[in-house]
Amino acid sequence: MGKIKKICTYFISILVSLLCIVEAVTYNVIHFGAKPDGKTDATHAFLNAWASACSSSSGWGSTIYVPDGVYMIKAAEFRGPCKDQIDVRIDGTLVAAPPIDYSGASGNSGYWILFIKVDRLSVIGGTLDAKGASFWECRNSGQNCPTGARSITFNWANNVLIDGLTSVNSQLMHLVINSCNNVMVHNVKIIAPEQSPNTDGIHVQSSTGVTITESKIQTGDDCISIGPGTTNLLMDNIQCGPGHGVSIGSLGRNFNEIGVQNVTLRNSVFSGSDNGLRIKTWARPSNGFVRNIHYQDIVMNNVENPIIIDQNYCPNNLSCPAQSSGIKIEKVRYENIRGTSATQVGMIFDCSPSNPCSGITLQDVQLTYMNTTKALSFCNNIGGTVADVVLPDTCL
Ligand SMILES: *[C@@H]1O[C@H](CO)[C@@H](O)[C@H](O)[C@H]1NC(C)=O
Ligand SMILES: *[C@@H]1O[C@H](CO)[C@@H](O)[C@H](O)[C@H]1NC(C)=O
Ligand SMILES: *[C@@H]1O[C@H](CO)[C@@H](O)[C@H](O)[C@H]1NC(C)=O
């Protein structure tokens, strides 16, 4: 009796598995009417594929598949919560409709592709081409321009994997992670010209547990920018440049602001970038903070400001009420940072007079200028310690 029961259970479980496999449908955007010709508007096909995948509850997750080819997409909002995990597999290229429809799917401005309130999502592969050039031209000419759009944004999303994505020529930021938990970004490539305005590579804010690894970023603004409310961020194996470096900030524009803590950048290379390791705060009162930051095993190739803390950010001397930054910076560790500075002042610590930097640690830092040891450092309002060889000499 027991044996028959076992055999029955076995066959039933196989049957259930088979049913589940049948249920684990792939939603191919072509079947929803998308044309890979680069000029037919595929927005509705993508949104309909999402709607189907998002409402499916097979228990095995749903896959949205974008085959090879070029798809023209307008601003699109992929909204959760979904019934199950969603994998978006992209072999093709998504291009923005000329010009991007700035209005967004539900009145939002500033997004091209937006994932919102989704839990358990992966975006694998794919190229995004926002064709930002005409937008930059407008910005650079000082005309009144539309708001512009970020290429791909994740808002209030948890347990997300972004792997193998390429983004070129975003109008504004390329990849934004905002108010998310547990996000892995791996093997992404971001490319925009050095002179393109505000085309940050990856922007993280109000998020916990974000990991960015093995990624290459060449752009016109920060390679990675880290905004208020970022905690437990790990960046490993990043190649940055051209670009404005990896920046914590600008912080402290507002008085009430959530702090940034536990951020690590390691095994990374900066080449020809404006900055390397930057922390930047407005010269304004604020209750925010930056603490427990760790930079380790970093190579600088001809970087203008390899190490910089700037707490006197006040563009055009406007809206900074002749005060110092309220952001308290503490426990920042620089360990094994080597290479060349493109300017003579290789290290700048320009900390707030009202909130001096404390617990700054420099260990085995060696930066040269024009093949000499003539690099200099600049310090204001800083406290901390130095270990092993540190060049240029610091004021610590
Ligand atoms: C700091 O962040 C890392 C992930 O980058 C995490 O593994 C670690 O637990 C965090 N440390 C603390 C004290 O929260
Ligand atoms: C801003 O104001 C300060 C002090 O008033 C002055 O020294 C500095 O040159 C000004 N900077 C600019 C960019 O105007
Ligand atoms: C710097 O030194 C390296 C190795 O000694 C040498 O190959 C290079 O040409 C030098 N560069 C300059 C600008 O002097």
Coordinates of N, CA, C and O in Angstrom, one line a residue, residues 278-356:
R278 N 35.3 61.1 -4.7 CA 34.9 62.4 -4.3 C 33.7 62.3 -3.3 O 32.8 61.5 -3.4
I279 N 33.8 63.2 -2.3 CA 32.6 63.4 -1.4 C 32.3 64.9 -1.5 O 33.2 65.8 -1.3
K280 N 31.1 65.3 -1.8 CA 30.8 66.6 -2.1 C 29.5 67.1 -1.4 O 28.5 66.4 -1.5
T281 N 29.6 68.2 -0.6 CA 28.4 68.6 0.1 C 28.2 70.1 -0.1 O 29.2 70.9 -0.3
W282 N 27.0 70.6 -0.1 CA 26.7 72.0 -0.2 C 27.1 72.7 1.0 O 27.1 72.1 2.1
A283 N 27.5 74.0 0.8 CA 27.8 74.8 2.0 C 26.6 75.4 2.6 O 26.3 76.6 2.5
R284 N 25.7 74.5 3.1 CA 24.4 74.9 3.6 C 24.2 74.1 4.9 O 24.7 73.0 5.0
P285 N 23.4 74.6 5.8 CA 23.0 73.9 7.0 C 22.3 72.6 6.6 O 21.5 72.6 5.7
S286 N 22.6 71.5 7.3 CA 21.9 70.2 7.1 C 22.1 69.3 8.2 O 23.1 69.4 8.9
N287 N 21.2 68.4 8.5 CA 21.4 67.4 9.5 C 21.9 66.1 9.0 O 21.9 65.0 9.7
G288 N 22.3 66.0 7.7 CA 22.8 64.8 7.1 C 24.2 64.4 7.6 O 24.8 65.1 8.3
F289 N 24.7 63.2 7.1 CA 26.0 62.8 7.5 C 26.5 61.8 6.4 O 25.8 61.2 5.6
V290 N 27.8 61.6 6.5 CA 28.5 60.5 5.7 C 29.4 59.8 6.6 O 30.3 60.4 7.3
R291 N 29.2 58.5 6.8 CA 30.1 57.7 7.7 C 30.3 56.3 7.2 O 29.5 55.7 6.5
N292 N 31.5 55.8 7.7 CA 31.9 54.4 7.3 C 32.0 54.2 5.8 O 31.3 53.5 5.2
I293 N 33.0 54.9 5.3 CA 33.2 54.8 3.8 C 34.6 54.2 3.6 O 35.5 54.5 4.4
H294 N 34.7 53.3 2.7 CA 36.0 52.5 2.6 C 36.4 52.5 1.1 O 35.6 51.9 0.3
Y295 N 37.5 53.1 0.8 CA 38.1 53.0 -0.6 C 39.3 52.1 -0.5 O 40.2 52.4 0.2
Q296 N 39.4 51.1 -1.3 CA 40.5 50.1 -1.2 C 40.9 49.6 -2.6 O 40.1 49.3 -3.4
D297 N 42.2 49.6 -2.8 CA 42.8 49.0 -4.0 C 42.3 49.7 -5.2 O 41.6 49.1 -6.1
I298 N 42.7 51.0 -5.4 CA 42.2 51.8 -6.4 C 43.5 52.3 -7.2 O 44.5 52.7 -6.7
V299 N 43.3 52.3 -8.6 CA 44.4 52.8 -9.4 C 43.9 54.1 -10.1 O 42.8 54.1 -10.6
M300 N 44.7 55.1 -10.1 CA 44.4 56.4 -10.7 C 45.3 56.6 -11.9 O 46.5 56.6 -11.8
N301 N 44.8 56.8 -13.1 CA 45.6 57.1 -14.3 C 45.2 58.5 -14.7 O 44.2 58.7 -15.3
N302 N 46.1 59.4 -14.4 CA 46.0 60.8 -14.9 C 44.6 61.4 -14.5 O 43.8 61.9 -15.4
V303 N 44.3 61.4 -13.2 CA 43.0 61.8 -12.7 C 43.2 63.2 -12.1 O 44.1 63.5 -11.4
E304 N 42.3 64.1 -12.5 CA 42.5 65.5 -12.0 C 42.4 65.7 -10.5 O 43.3 66.4 -9.9
N305 N 41.4 65.1 -9.9 CA 41.4 65.2 -8.4 C 41.2 63.7 -7.9 O 40.1 63.3 -7.6
P306 N 42.3 63.0 -7.7 CA 42.2 61.6 -7.4 C 41.4 61.4 -6.0 O 40.6 60.6 -5.9
I307 N 41.7 62.3 -5.0 CA 41.0 62.2 -3.8 C 40.5 63.6 -3.4 O 41.3 64.5 -3.4
I308 N 39.2 63.7 -3.2 CA 38.7 65.0 -2.9 C 37.5 65.0 -2.0 O 36.5 64.2 -2.2
I309 N 37.5 65.7 -0.9 CA 36.3 66.0 -0.1 C 36.1 67.5 -0.3 O 37.0 68.3 0.0
D310 N 35.0 67.9 -0.8 CA 34.6 69.3 -1.0 C 33.3 69.6 -0.3 O 32.3 69.2 -0.7
Q311 N 33.5 70.3 0.8 CA 32.3 70.7 1.6 C 31.8 72.1 1.3 O 31.0 72.7 2.1
N312 N 32.4 72.7 0.3 CA 32.1 74.1 0.0 C 31.4 74.3 -1.4 O 31.6 75.3 -2.1
Y313 N 30.6 73.3 -1.7 CA 29.9 73.4 -3.0 C 28.8 74.4 -3.0 O 27.9 74.4 -2.1
C314 N 29.0 75.4 -3.9 CA 28.0 76.5 -3.9 C 28.1 77.1 -5.3 O 28.7 78.1 -5.5
P315 N 27.4 76.4 -6.3 CA 27.6 76.9 -7.7 C 27.1 78.3 -7.8 O 26.0 78.7 -7.4
N316 N 27.9 79.1 -8.4 CA 27.6 80.5 -8.7 C 27.4 81.3 -7.5 O 26.7 82.4 -7.6
N317 N 27.8 80.8 -6.3 CA 27.6 81.5 -5.1 C 26.1 81.8 -4.8 O 25.7 82.8 -4.1
L318 N 25.2 81.0 -5.4 CA 23.8 81.3 -5.2 C 23.2 80.3 -4.2 O 23.7 79.2 -4.0
S319 N 22.2 80.8 -3.5 CA 21.4 80.0 -2.5 C 22.3 79.2 -1.5 O 21.8 78.2 -0.9
C320 N 23.5 79.7 -1.2 CA 24.2 79.2 -0.1 C 24.4 80.3 0.9 O 25.2 81.2 0.7
P321 N 23.6 80.3 2.0 CA 23.5 81.4 2.9 C 24.8 81.6 3.7 O 24.8 81.4 4.9
A322 N 25.9 82.0 3.1 CA 27.1 82.3 3.7 C 27.4 81.5 5.0 O 27.7 82.0 6.0
Q323 N 27.1 80.2 4.9 CA 27.3 79.3 6.0 C 28.1 78.1 5.6 O 28.4 78.0 4.4
S324 N 28.5 77.3 6.5 CA 29.3 76.1 6.1 C 28.4 74.9 6.1 O 27.2 74.9 6.6
S325 N 28.9 73.8 5.6 CA 28.1 72.6 5.4 C 27.8 72.0 6.8 O 28.6 71.8 7.7
G326 N 26.5 71.5 6.9 CA 26.1 70.9 8.2 C 26.4 69.4 8.1 O 26.2 68.6 9.1
I327 N 26.8 68.9 7.0 CA 27.1 67.4 6.8 C 28.3 67.0 7.6 O 29.4 67.5 7.4
K328 N 28.1 66.0 8.5 CA 29.3 65.6 9.3 C 29.9 64.3 8.6 O 29.2 63.3 8.3
I329 N 31.1 64.5 8.2 CA 31.8 63.3 7.5 C 32.8 62.7 8.5 O 33.6 63.3 9.1
E330 N 32.5 61.4 8.7 CA 33.4 60.7 9.7 C 33.7 59.2 9.2 O 32.9 58.6 8.5
K331 N 34.9 58.7 9.7 CA 35.3 57.4 9.3 C 35.3 57.1 7.8 O 34.5 56.4 7.3
V332 N 36.3 57.8 7.2 CA 36.5 57.5 5.8 C 37.9 56.9 5.6 O 38.9 57.6 6.1
R333 N 38.0 55.8 5.0 CA 39.3 55.1 5.0 C 39.8 55.0 3.5 O 39.0 54.5 2.7
Y334 N 41.0 55.4 3.3 CA 41.6 55.3 1.9 C 42.8 54.4 2.1 O 43.7 54.6 2.8
E335 N 42.7 53.2 1.4 CA 43.7 52.2 1.6 C 44.2 51.7 0.2 O 43.4 51.2 -0.6
N336 N 45.5 51.7 0.0 CA 46.1 51.3 -1.2 C 45.5 52.0 -2.4 O 44.9 51.4 -3.3
I337 N 45.8 53.3 -2.5 CA 45.4 54.1 -3.6 C 46.6 54.6 -4.3 O 47.5 55.2 -3.7
R338 N 46.8 54.2 -5.6 CA 48.1 54.5 -6.3 C 47.8 55.0 -7.7 O 46.8 54.7 -8.3
G339 N 48.8 55.8 -8.2 CA 48.7 56.2 -9.5 C 49.1 57.7 -9.7 O 49.8 58.3 -8.9
T340 N 48.5 58.3 -10.8 CA 49.0 59.6 -11.2 C 47.8 60.6 -11.1 O 46.7 60.3 -11.5
S341 N 48.2 61.8 -10.6 CA 47.3 62.9 -10.6 C 47.6 63.8 -11.8 O 48.7 64.1 -12.1
A342 N 46.6 64.3 -12.4 CA 46.8 65.2 -13.6 C 47.0 66.6 -13.1 O 47.3 67.5 -13.9
T343 N 46.7 66.9 -11.9 CA 47.0 68.2 -11.3 C 48.0 68.1 -10.1 O 48.1 67.0 -9.6
Q344 N 48.6 69.2 -9.7 CA 49.6 69.0 -8.7 C 49.0 68.7 -7.3 O 49.6 68.0 -6.5
V345 N 47.8 69.2 -7.1 CA 47.2 68.9 -5.8 C 46.4 67.5 -5.9 O 45.3 67.5 -6.4
G346 N 47.1 66.5 -5.4 CA 46.5 65.1 -5.6 C 45.4 64.8 -4.6 O 44.6 64.0 -4.8
M347 N 45.5 65.5 -3.4 CA 44.5 65.2 -2.4 C 43.9 66.5 -1.8 O 44.7 67.4 -1.4
I348 N 42.6 66.6 -1.8 CA 42.0 67.8 -1.3 C 41.0 67.4 -0.2 O 40.1 66.6 -0.5
F349 N 41.2 67.9 1.0 CA 40.3 67.7 2.0 C 39.8 69.1 2.5 O 40.4 69.7 3.3
D350 N 38.7 69.6 1.9 CA 38.2 70.9 2.2 C 36.9 70.7 3.0 O 35.8 70.7 2.5
C351 N 37.1 70.4 4.3 CA 36.0 70.1 5.2 C 35.3 71.3 5.8 O 35.9 72.4 5.8
S352 N 34.2 71.0 6.4 CA 33.4 72.1 6.9 C 33.9 72.7 8.2 O 34.3 71.9 9.1
P353 N 34.1 74.0 8.3 CA 34.6 74.6 9.5 C 33.6 74.3 10.7 O 34.1 74.1 11.8
S354 N 32.4 74.2 10.5 CA 31.5 73.9 11.6 C 31.3 72.4 11.9 O 31.0 72.0 13.0
N355 N 31.6 71.6 10.9 CA 31.6 70.1 11.1 C 32.8 69.5 10.5 O 32.7 68.9 9.5
P356 N 33.9 69.6 11.2 CA 35.2 69.1 10.6 C 35.1 67.6 10.3 O 34.4 66.9 11.0

